[in-house]
Coordinates of C-alpha atoms and ligand atoms in Angstrom, one line a residue:
M1 CA -26.1 8.2 1.8
S2 CA -28.0 5.3 0.1
D3 CA -28.4 5.0 -3.6
M4 CA -32.0 5.9 -3.3
I5 CA -31.5 9.4 -2.0
R6 CA -29.0 10.8 -4.4
K7 CA -28.6 14.5 -5.0
P8 CA -29.6 15.9 -8.3
V9 CA -27.0 16.1 -11.1
S10 CA -25.0 19.3 -11.0
R11 CA -22.3 19.2 -13.6
V12 CA -19.9 22.1 -13.3
T13 CA -18.7 21.6 -16.9
A14 CA -21.3 21.2 -19.6
P15 CA -21.1 17.9 -21.5
R16 CA -19.2 18.1 -24.7
P17 CA -20.9 17.6 -28.0
F18 CA -22.5 14.3 -28.6
R19 CA -20.4 13.5 -31.6
E20 CA -17.2 13.6 -29.6
G21 CA -18.5 10.7 -27.4
L22 CA -19.7 8.9 -30.5
R23 CA -16.3 9.2 -32.2
V24 CA -14.5 7.5 -29.3
G25 CA -17.4 5.2 -28.3
L26 CA -17.1 3.7 -31.8
L27 CA -13.8 2.2 -30.9
F28 CA -15.5 -0.1 -28.5
C29 CA -19.1 -0.4 -29.6
S30 CA -21.4 1.2 -32.1
L31 CA -23.5 3.3 -29.7
P32 CA -22.2 5.9 -27.4
C33 CA -24.9 5.1 -24.8
L34 CA -23.5 1.6 -24.6
A35 CA -20.0 2.9 -24.3
Q36 CA -21.2 5.1 -21.5
Q37 CA -22.5 2.1 -19.6
R38 CA -19.0 0.8 -19.1
P39 CA -18.2 1.7 -15.5
N40 CA -15.8 4.4 -14.4
I41 CA -13.1 3.4 -12.0
V42 CA -11.7 5.5 -9.3
Y43 CA -8.7 3.7 -7.8
I44 CA -7.5 5.3 -4.6
M45 CA -4.2 3.9 -3.3
T46 CA -2.4 5.2 -0.3
D47 CA 1.1 4.6 0.8
D48 CA 1.7 2.4 3.9
H49 CA -1.9 2.7 5.2
T50 CA -2.6 -0.4 7.1
A51 CA -5.8 -2.2 8.1
Q52 CA -5.0 -1.8 11.9
M53 CA -5.6 1.9 11.4
M54 CA -8.9 1.7 9.5
S55 CA -12.0 1.5 11.7
C56 CA -14.1 -0.8 9.5
Y57 CA -11.5 -3.5 10.0
G58 CA -12.1 -3.5 13.8
H59 CA -9.5 -2.9 16.5
S60 CA -8.4 0.5 15.1
P61 CA -7.6 3.0 17.7
I62 CA -8.8 5.8 15.4
Q63 CA -12.0 6.4 13.4
T64 CA -11.9 6.6 9.6
P65 CA -15.6 7.2 8.8
N66 CA -15.1 8.1 5.1
L67 CA -13.1 5.0 4.3
D68 CA -15.6 3.0 6.3
R69 CA -18.4 4.4 4.2
I70 CA -16.9 2.7 1.1
A71 CA -17.0 -0.6 2.9
E72 CA -20.5 0.0 4.3
E73 CA -22.0 0.8 0.9
G74 CA -19.9 -1.9 -0.8
V75 CA -17.6 -4.7 0.1
R76 CA -14.7 -5.2 2.5
F77 CA -12.0 -7.8 1.7
T78 CA -10.7 -9.5 4.8
H79 CA -8.0 -11.6 3.1
S80 CA -6.3 -9.0 0.8
F81 CA -2.6 -9.5 0.2
V82 CA 0.3 -8.0 -1.7
A83 CA 2.8 -10.1 -3.6
N84 CA 5.9 -8.1 -2.6
S85 CA 5.5 -5.7 0.3
L86 CA 7.1 -2.6 -1.0
S87 CA 6.0 0.5 -2.9
G88 CA 7.4 0.2 -6.4
P89 CA 7.0 -3.6 -6.7
S90 CA 3.3 -3.3 -5.5
R91 CA 2.6 -0.6 -8.0
A92 CA 4.1 -2.7 -10.8
C93 CA 2.0 -5.7 -9.8
M94 CA -1.1 -3.6 -9.8
L95 CA -0.4 -2.1 -13.2
T96 CA 0.5 -5.4 -14.9
G97 CA -1.4 -8.1 -13.1
K98 CA 1.9 -9.9 -12.9
L99 CA 4.3 -10.9 -10.1
S100 CA 7.6 -9.1 -9.7
H101 CA 9.7 -11.7 -11.5
K102 CA 7.5 -11.2 -14.6
N103 CA 7.0 -7.4 -14.6
G104 CA 10.7 -6.9 -13.8
F105 CA 10.3 -4.4 -11.0
T106 CA 11.5 -6.4 -8.0
N107 CA 12.8 -3.7 -5.7
N108 CA 12.9 0.1 -5.1
E109 CA 16.6 0.3 -4.9
H110 CA 17.5 -0.7 -8.4
G111 CA 14.1 -0.9 -10.2
V112 CA 13.2 1.0 -13.3
F113 CA 9.7 0.1 -14.6
D114 CA 9.8 -1.1 -18.2
G115 CA 7.0 1.1 -19.5
S116 CA 7.0 -0.6 -22.9
Q117 CA 5.4 -3.7 -21.5
Q118 CA 1.7 -4.4 -21.5
T119 CA -0.1 -2.7 -18.7
M120 CA -3.8 -2.5 -17.7
P121 CA -4.0 1.3 -18.2
K122 CA -2.7 0.9 -21.7
L123 CA -5.3 -1.8 -22.5
M124 CA -8.0 0.4 -21.0
Q125 CA -6.8 3.4 -23.0
Q126 CA -6.8 1.4 -26.2
A127 CA -10.4 0.4 -25.5
G128 CA -11.5 4.0 -25.3
Y129 CA -11.1 4.7 -21.6
Q130 CA -9.7 8.0 -20.4
T131 CA -6.8 7.2 -18.2
A132 CA -5.3 9.6 -15.6
L133 CA -2.8 9.2 -12.7
I134 CA -2.3 11.7 -9.9
G135 CA 0.2 11.5 -7.0
K136 CA 2.9 9.0 -6.1
W137 CA 4.3 7.0 -9.0
H138 CA 7.7 5.8 -7.7
L139 CA 8.5 3.6 -10.7
V140 CA 11.3 5.9 -12.0
S141 CA 10.5 5.7 -15.8
T142 CA 8.0 8.1 -17.4
P143 CA 4.4 6.7 -17.0
T144 CA 3.0 5.1 -20.1
G145 CA -0.7 4.4 -20.9
F146 CA -2.0 7.6 -19.3
D147 CA -3.7 10.4 -21.2
H148 CA -2.9 12.6 -18.2
F149 CA -0.5 12.4 -15.3
D150 CA 0.7 14.7 -12.5
I151 CA 3.0 12.8 -10.3
L152 CA 5.2 13.4 -7.2
Q153 CA 8.9 13.3 -7.6
G154 CA 10.2 10.1 -6.0
Q155 CA 8.6 9.5 -2.6
G156 CA 7.1 13.0 -2.8
E157 CA 6.9 15.6 0.0
Y158 CA 4.1 16.4 2.4
Y159 CA 4.5 20.1 2.5
N160 CA 4.4 22.2 -0.7
P161 CA 5.2 19.2 -2.8
T162 CA 6.8 19.2 -6.2
F163 CA 4.9 17.6 -9.1
I164 CA 6.1 16.4 -12.4
H165 CA 3.6 17.1 -15.2
R166 CA 2.9 15.3 -18.4
D167 CA 5.0 17.7 -20.4
G168 CA 8.0 16.9 -18.3
T169 CA 8.0 20.2 -16.4
R170 CA 8.1 20.4 -12.6
S171 CA 6.5 22.8 -10.2
R172 CA 6.3 23.2 -6.5
E173 CA 2.7 23.5 -5.4
Q174 CA 1.4 25.3 -2.4
G175 CA -0.4 23.2 0.3
Y176 CA -0.6 19.8 2.0
C177 CA 0.1 16.9 -0.3
T178 CA -3.1 14.9 0.5
D179 CA -5.3 18.0 -0.2
I180 CA -3.5 18.8 -3.4
I181 CA -3.7 15.3 -4.8
T182 CA -7.5 15.3 -4.1
D183 CA -7.9 18.7 -5.7
K184 CA -6.1 17.6 -8.8
A185 CA -8.2 14.4 -9.0
I186 CA -11.4 16.4 -8.8
H187 CA -10.1 18.9 -11.3
W188 CA -9.3 16.2 -13.8
M189 CA -12.8 14.7 -13.4
E190 CA -14.3 18.2 -14.0
E191 CA -12.3 18.6 -17.2
R192 CA -12.7 15.1 -18.6
D193 CA -14.9 14.1 -21.5
P194 CA -18.1 13.1 -19.8
D195 CA -19.2 10.9 -22.7
R196 CA -16.4 8.4 -22.3
P197 CA -15.7 6.2 -19.3
F198 CA -12.5 6.8 -17.3
I199 CA -10.1 5.2 -14.9
L200 CA -8.5 7.6 -12.5
F201 CA -5.6 6.5 -10.3
V202 CA -5.4 8.6 -7.1
H203 CA -2.1 7.7 -5.4
H204 CA -1.5 9.4 -2.1
K205 CA 1.8 9.9 -0.3
A206 CA 0.0 9.5 3.0
C207 CA 0.6 7.7 5.3
H208 CA 4.3 7.2 4.4
R209 CA 7.2 8.0 6.7
D210 CA 8.0 10.5 8.2
W211 CA 4.3 11.1 8.9
L212 CA 4.3 14.9 8.7
P213 CA 0.7 16.1 9.5
D214 CA -1.4 18.8 8.0
L215 CA -0.9 21.8 10.3
K216 CA -4.6 21.9 11.1
D217 CA -4.2 18.5 12.6
L218 CA -1.1 19.2 14.7
H219 CA -3.1 19.0 18.0
E220 CA -5.2 16.0 17.1
Y221 CA -4.8 12.7 19.1
E222 CA -2.4 14.4 21.6
D223 CA -4.6 13.3 24.5
Q224 CA -4.9 9.7 23.3
T225 CA -2.8 6.9 24.6
F226 CA -2.4 4.1 22.1
P227 CA -2.4 0.6 23.4
L228 CA 0.8 -1.4 22.8
P229 CA 0.3 -4.5 20.6
A230 CA 0.5 -7.7 22.7
N231 CA 3.8 -8.7 20.9
F232 CA 5.4 -5.2 21.1
W233 CA 8.3 -6.6 23.2
D234 CA 8.9 -9.5 20.9
T235 CA 12.5 -10.8 21.1
W236 CA 12.2 -12.8 17.8
E237 CA 13.2 -16.2 19.2
G238 CA 13.5 -18.8 16.5
R239 CA 13.3 -16.2 13.7
Q240 CA 16.8 -15.2 12.5
A241 CA 15.7 -12.7 9.8
A242 CA 13.3 -11.0 12.3
R243 CA 16.2 -10.6 14.7
Q244 CA 18.3 -8.9 12.0
Q245 CA 15.9 -6.3 10.7
E246 CA 16.5 -2.6 11.2
M247 CA 12.9 -1.4 11.7
S248 CA 12.6 -1.6 15.4
I249 CA 10.9 1.3 17.3
A250 CA 13.3 0.7 20.2
S251 CA 16.5 1.1 18.1
P252 CA 17.8 4.7 17.9
H253 CA 19.3 3.8 14.6
D254 CA 16.1 2.5 13.1
M255 CA 13.5 4.9 14.5
D256 CA 15.2 8.3 14.7
L257 CA 14.1 10.5 17.6
I258 CA 14.5 13.6 15.4
Y259 CA 13.4 12.5 11.9
D260 CA 10.7 10.1 13.0
N261 CA 9.5 11.5 16.3
K262 CA 10.2 15.2 15.7
I263 CA 12.0 15.7 19.0
Y264 CA 14.3 18.4 17.9
L265 CA 15.6 21.8 19.0
P266 CA 18.1 23.8 16.9
G267 CA 21.6 22.3 17.4
D268 CA 20.4 18.8 17.9
T269 CA 21.8 16.3 15.5
S270 CA 21.3 12.7 14.4
R271 CA 21.8 10.6 11.3
L272 CA 18.6 11.9 9.8
T273 CA 18.4 15.6 11.0
W274 CA 19.3 16.9 7.6
S275 CA 16.4 15.0 6.0
Y276 CA 14.0 16.1 8.6
L277 CA 14.8 19.7 8.2
N278 CA 14.8 19.4 4.5
Y279 CA 11.2 18.2 4.5
V280 CA 9.9 20.6 7.2
N281 CA 11.7 23.7 5.8
R282 CA 9.6 23.4 2.7
L283 CA 6.9 25.1 4.7
D284 CA 6.5 28.8 4.3
S285 CA 7.9 30.9 7.1
A286 CA 4.6 31.5 9.0
D287 CA 3.7 27.8 8.7
R288 CA 7.1 26.7 9.7
R289 CA 6.8 28.9 12.9
R290 CA 3.5 27.2 13.6
Y291 CA 5.0 23.8 13.1
F292 CA 8.0 24.4 15.3
Q293 CA 6.0 26.1 18.0
F294 CA 4.1 22.9 18.5
H295 CA 7.1 20.5 18.2
D296 CA 9.4 22.7 20.3
S297 CA 7.1 22.6 23.2
L298 CA 6.8 18.8 22.9
T299 CA 10.6 18.6 22.8
R300 CA 11.0 20.8 25.9
V301 CA 8.7 18.6 27.9
F302 CA 10.7 15.6 26.7
K303 CA 14.0 17.2 27.6
S304 CA 12.9 18.3 31.0
N305 CA 12.7 14.7 32.1
P306 CA 14.0 12.4 29.3
P307 CA 12.7 8.9 29.5
T308 CA 15.1 6.0 29.1
G309 CA 15.0 2.3 28.4
R310 CA 11.5 0.8 27.9
A311 CA 9.9 4.2 28.8
L312 CA 11.8 5.8 25.9
T313 CA 10.6 3.1 23.5
E314 CA 7.0 3.6 24.6
F315 CA 7.4 7.3 24.2
K316 CA 8.6 6.8 20.6
F317 CA 5.7 4.5 20.0
Q318 CA 3.1 7.0 21.2
R319 CA 4.7 9.8 19.0
Y320 CA 4.7 7.4 16.0
M321 CA 1.1 6.5 16.5
R322 CA 0.0 10.1 17.0
D323 CA 1.7 11.3 13.8
Y324 CA 0.5 8.4 11.8
A325 CA -3.1 9.0 13.1
K326 CA -2.9 12.7 12.2
V327 CA -1.8 11.9 8.6
T328 CA -4.5 9.3 8.3
K329 CA -7.2 11.8 9.5
S330 CA -6.4 14.1 6.6
L331 CA -6.4 11.1 4.2
D332 CA -9.8 10.0 5.4
E333 CA -11.3 13.5 5.0
N334 CA -9.9 13.8 1.5
V335 CA -11.3 10.4 0.5
G336 CA -14.6 11.8 1.9
R337 CA -14.3 14.8 -0.3
L338 CA -13.7 12.7 -3.4
M339 CA -16.7 10.5 -2.6
Q340 CA -18.8 13.6 -2.1
Y341 CA -17.8 14.8 -5.5
L342 CA -18.9 11.5 -7.1
E343 CA -22.1 11.6 -5.2
D344 CA -22.9 15.3 -6.0
H345 CA -22.3 14.5 -9.7
D346 CA -24.4 11.4 -9.7
M347 CA -21.4 9.3 -10.6
L348 CA -21.6 6.7 -7.9
R349 CA -24.1 4.6 -9.7
N350 CA -21.7 3.9 -12.5
T351 CA -18.4 4.1 -10.8
L352 CA -16.3 1.4 -9.1
V353 CA -14.5 3.1 -6.2
V354 CA -11.5 1.1 -4.9
Y355 CA -9.6 2.0 -1.7
T356 CA -6.4 0.2 -1.0
S357 CA -2.8 0.7 0.0
D358 CA 0.5 -0.3 -1.6
Q359 CA 1.0 -2.6 1.4
G360 CA 0.2 -2.9 5.1
F361 CA 2.5 -1.7 7.9
Y362 CA 3.6 -2.5 11.4
M363 CA 2.0 -0.4 14.1
G364 CA 4.3 -1.7 16.8
E365 CA 3.6 -5.4 16.2
H366 CA 6.8 -7.3 16.8
G367 CA 8.2 -4.0 18.1
W368 CA 8.3 -2.6 14.5
F369 CA 7.3 0.1 12.0
D370 CA 7.7 -0.4 8.2
K371 CA 6.7 -3.5 6.2
R372 CA 8.6 -5.9 3.8
F373 CA 8.1 -9.1 5.8
M374 CA 5.6 -11.8 4.8
Y375 CA 4.1 -11.6 8.3
E376 CA 0.5 -10.7 8.4
E377 CA 0.5 -7.0 9.1
S378 CA 2.5 -6.1 6.0
L379 CA 1.4 -9.0 3.7
N380 CA -2.1 -7.7 4.2
T381 CA -3.3 -4.6 2.6
P382 CA -6.7 -2.9 3.2
L383 CA -9.1 -3.3 0.4
V384 CA -12.7 -1.9 0.2
M385 CA -14.8 -1.2 -2.9
R386 CA -18.0 0.6 -3.7
L387 CA -19.5 -1.3 -6.6
P388 CA -21.3 0.2 -9.7
D389 CA -24.8 -0.8 -10.5
G390 CA -25.1 -4.4 -11.6
Y391 CA -22.7 -5.8 -8.9
E392 CA -24.8 -7.1 -6.1
R393 CA -22.2 -8.3 -3.6
R394 CA -22.2 -6.4 -0.2
G395 CA -20.4 -6.9 3.1
I396 CA -17.4 -9.1 3.7
V397 CA -15.5 -10.9 1.0
D398 CA -13.2 -13.4 2.6
E399 CA -11.6 -15.1 -0.4
M400 CA -7.9 -14.6 -0.7
V401 CA -7.2 -11.8 -3.2
Q402 CA -4.0 -10.2 -4.2
N403 CA -2.9 -7.0 -5.9
I404 CA -2.2 -8.8 -9.1
D405 CA -6.0 -9.3 -9.3
Y406 CA -6.8 -5.6 -9.8
A407 CA -5.7 -5.4 -13.4
P408 CA -7.8 -8.3 -14.6
T409 CA -10.7 -7.1 -12.5
F410 CA -10.8 -3.7 -14.1
L411 CA -10.3 -5.1 -17.6
D412 CA -13.1 -7.6 -17.0
M413 CA -15.5 -4.9 -15.6
A414 CA -14.8 -2.8 -18.7
G415 CA -15.5 -5.7 -21.0
I416 CA -12.0 -5.9 -22.2
P417 CA -10.6 -9.4 -22.8
V418 CA -8.0 -10.3 -20.1
P419 CA -4.7 -11.3 -21.8
D420 CA -3.6 -14.9 -21.0
D421 CA -0.2 -13.8 -19.6
I422 CA -1.9 -11.9 -16.7
Q423 CA -1.3 -13.9 -13.5
G424 CA -4.0 -12.4 -11.3
M425 CA -7.7 -13.4 -11.3
S426 CA -10.6 -11.2 -12.1
L427 CA -12.6 -10.5 -8.9
V428 CA -15.8 -10.0 -11.0
P429 CA -17.2 -13.4 -10.2
L430 CA -16.9 -12.6 -6.5
L431 CA -18.6 -9.2 -6.9
K432 CA -21.5 -10.1 -9.3
G433 CA -23.9 -11.9 -7.2
P434 CA -25.1 -11.2 -3.6
T435 CA -23.0 -14.1 -2.3
S436 CA -19.7 -15.7 -3.3
P437 CA -20.0 -18.2 -6.2
S438 CA -18.2 -20.7 -4.0
G439 CA -20.9 -20.3 -1.3
G440 CA -18.1 -19.2 1.0
R441 CA -15.5 -21.9 1.2
R442 CA -16.0 -24.7 -1.3
K443 CA -12.7 -26.2 -2.2
G444 CA -11.5 -25.5 -5.7
A445 CA -13.9 -22.7 -6.4
W446 CA -11.3 -20.0 -5.7
R447 CA -7.5 -19.9 -5.1
S448 CA -6.5 -21.6 -1.9
A449 CA -3.0 -20.2 -1.5
I450 CA -1.2 -17.0 -2.4
Y451 CA 2.4 -16.6 -3.4
Y452 CA 4.9 -13.9 -2.1
H453 CA 8.4 -12.9 -2.9
F454 CA 10.4 -10.1 -1.4
Y455 CA 13.8 -9.1 -3.0
E456 CA 15.1 -5.8 -1.5
Y457 CA 18.2 -6.9 0.4
P458 CA 20.7 -5.6 1.3
A459 CA 18.9 -2.3 1.7
E460 CA 17.3 0.0 4.2
H461 CA 15.6 -1.8 7.1
M462 CA 17.6 -5.0 6.2
V463 CA 14.8 -7.4 5.7
R464 CA 16.2 -10.6 4.1
R465 CA 15.0 -11.8 0.8
H466 CA 12.3 -14.4 1.1
Y467 CA 9.5 -16.1 -0.6
G468 CA 6.6 -18.2 0.6
I469 CA 3.0 -19.2 0.5
R470 CA 0.0 -18.5 2.7
T471 CA -3.0 -20.7 2.8
E472 CA -6.1 -20.0 4.8
R473 CA -4.5 -21.5 7.9
Y474 CA -0.8 -21.9 7.4
K475 CA 2.2 -19.9 6.1
L476 CA 5.5 -21.3 4.9
I477 CA 8.4 -18.8 4.4
H478 CA 11.9 -19.3 3.1
F479 CA 14.5 -16.6 4.0
Y480 CA 17.1 -17.6 1.5
P481 CA 20.8 -16.9 1.2
H482 CA 22.1 -14.5 -1.5
A483 CA 25.6 -13.2 -1.9
P484 CA 28.1 -11.8 -2.5
A485 CA 26.6 -8.3 -2.0
D486 CA 25.2 -9.5 1.2
K487 CA 28.5 -10.6 2.6
D488 CA 30.6 -7.8 1.2
K489 CA 28.5 -4.9 2.1
T490 CA 27.1 -5.8 5.4
R491 CA 29.4 -8.6 6.7
R492 CA 26.5 -10.5 8.0
P493 CA 26.4 -14.2 7.7
Y494 CA 23.9 -15.8 5.2
I495 CA 20.5 -16.8 6.4
D496 CA 18.9 -19.9 5.0
Q497 CA 15.9 -20.5 7.3
W498 CA 12.4 -21.8 6.8
E499 CA 9.6 -20.7 8.9
L500 CA 6.1 -22.3 9.3
Y501 CA 3.2 -20.7 11.1
D502 CA -0.2 -22.0 12.2
L503 CA -2.3 -18.8 11.9
Q504 CA -5.2 -20.4 13.7
T505 CA -3.3 -21.1 16.9
D506 CA -0.6 -18.3 16.5
P507 CA -2.1 -15.4 14.5
S508 CA 0.8 -13.1 15.6
E509 CA 3.4 -15.4 14.2
M510 CA 5.5 -15.7 17.3
H511 CA 6.2 -19.5 17.1
N512 CA 8.2 -20.9 14.2
L513 CA 6.9 -24.5 13.8
Y514 CA 9.3 -25.5 11.1
G515 CA 10.8 -28.9 12.0
N516 CA 8.2 -29.5 14.7
P517 CA 7.3 -33.2 14.4
K518 CA 3.6 -32.4 15.1
Y519 CA 3.5 -30.4 11.9
R520 CA 5.5 -32.8 9.7
K521 CA 2.6 -33.5 7.5
V522 CA 1.5 -29.9 7.2
Q523 CA 5.1 -28.9 6.4
K524 CA 5.3 -31.5 3.7
Q525 CA 2.0 -30.4 2.1
M526 CA 3.1 -26.7 2.3
H527 CA 6.3 -27.5 0.5
R528 CA 4.4 -29.3 -2.2
R529 CA 2.0 -26.4 -2.7
L530 CA 4.8 -23.9 -2.7
R531 CA 6.6 -25.9 -5.5
Q532 CA 3.3 -26.1 -7.4
L533 CA 2.8 -22.3 -7.2
Q534 CA 6.3 -21.5 -8.2
R535 CA 5.9 -23.7 -11.2
E536 CA 2.5 -22.2 -12.0
Y537 CA 3.8 -18.7 -11.7
D538 CA 7.1 -19.6 -13.3
D539 CA 9.3 -18.1 -10.6
P540 CA 12.8 -19.4 -11.2
I541 CA 14.1 -18.8 -7.7
E542 CA 14.3 -22.4 -6.6
K543 CA 16.4 -23.4 -9.6
E544 CA 18.6 -20.3 -9.2
L545 CA 19.3 -21.2 -5.6
Q546 CA 20.2 -24.8 -6.5
D547 CA 22.3 -23.8 -9.5
N548 CA 24.4 -21.0 -8.0
P549 CA 23.4 -19.3 -4.8
S550 CA 26.4 -17.1 -4.7
T551 CA 25.5 -15.3 -7.9
L552 CA 22.0 -14.2 -6.8
Ligands
SGN601 C1 12.0 5.3 2.4 C2 11.8 5.2 3.9 C3 11.8 3.8 4.4 C4 10.8 3.0 3.6 C5 11.2 3.1 2.1 C6 10.3 2.3 1.2 N1 12.9 5.9 4.6 O1 13.3 5.0 2.0 O2 11.5 3.8 5.7 O3 10.9 1.6 3.9 O4 11.1 4.5 1.7 O5 8.9 2.7 1.3 S1 12.9 7.5 4.7 O6 14.0 7.9 5.5 O7 13.1 8.0 3.3 O8 11.6 7.9 5.2 S2 8.0 2.5 0.1 O9 6.6 2.5 0.7 O10 8.2 3.6 -0.8 O11 8.3 1.2 -0.5
CA602 CA1 4.5 2.0 0.6

């Protein structure tokens, strides 16, 4: 619905007394009406939702009309990247506007977020914003800078999930995770002080592994056959780290037929059966029966004529895609529900709505699921925004943006000075006018390269540590050696390999051009720019590698 035909205001809760707004508004400016003009921000972040499964990005095998609506009424970023493709690190980048080596949360395995540091929610809170966080947190320490939070424990559960409340208590709540998070977000908006601006973080568990659908969606997409990506059968020639990952759909160890694909009858066992049953058995008995009725019949069909070899891999791919699509359907509907609330309460005019994910994901590209690599599918993250009044930009934004940009953007929009030590850039200049201030592509007007650094190794999925840069056309990556944990635990040899890609001629990153004489000049330039960025961002990795690689 366009801005012109908005529904009449129908607040469920009556506005609180005027003086309450005045009292807090005074913190920031002398008139409450001016304070009220500062935009609200609804930041919706999903887990592992990728642009290949969002219809406004084109090529999606499923429709996501409610997510598309945000893009249609606002902007869609086509070059939106993360700085470290993993949940905790991404969340820490978003909250601080700083890269992992600066905010200290480099990996999920050992990370504990230092909540005493400066964060964007704290700065907003200090400036009079109401701050709330609902859903996945995953940063281990207790959230700071939020007036209200209601978070999932760890990764969270899809069915009857347990929440940790602000007073430290926990409770198991009845229902499907995506619905509950949306209900809680709406409830918080109902209860908030309407005279003060707010920032609300809605962090979904969907579409994280193991993709357990809402029971109402069990039968969705079952007739759909999903096309295999062109590089599904990639054999990872010339890419040592890609060869050694453990996130392959074909591998019975990496993608588990029971846990991931739900092909299970009582008595069947695998490495992850216990986890699978643990999650499904959270359902109440009637729902559990309904769940197993559906999956038992799939399993019986499978067992009556079990596929092998490539047919088995393709079967796993289809099951993976269907489950992911089901989980995404509920997500899309719930984002629609939240948008409807904002529209019904006449809030869209003065609210920035952001939809993004903590990173992208492989939907069979290179034969994979999961993320972590600096290759396109997981370096990218979907990003669409519906802008408040006063921001004229519409349609595609193709400048390179990164999740460290969200913090300075929100602060800037709220009129809060952006601290010097924030490493991201405010996107406000890109969103203000009807077109980009650079007129699209003028050199020097916006950043021309982004920096990436992934740290979690040795760990699940076994993606080597690496850093690199991506420019508009090229990508340079260094998978670097790090020991001794590497050698001791996994007995795998070190990898010390550079990769170079020409994204124009090889967008699927199948051909490592590093050392190719034709690209000598490009390679040299990319090395130079990488060094520049590492210096600018103050990432000590190069020096550490030179000084003492065996201690990393
Ligand atoms: C879990 C998943 C992994 C996933 C990580 C990190 N395994 O450990 O597949 O890569 O989370 O994901 S599972 O058996 O528990 O499903 S992240 O998005 O939180 O970083
Ligand atoms: Ca994630």
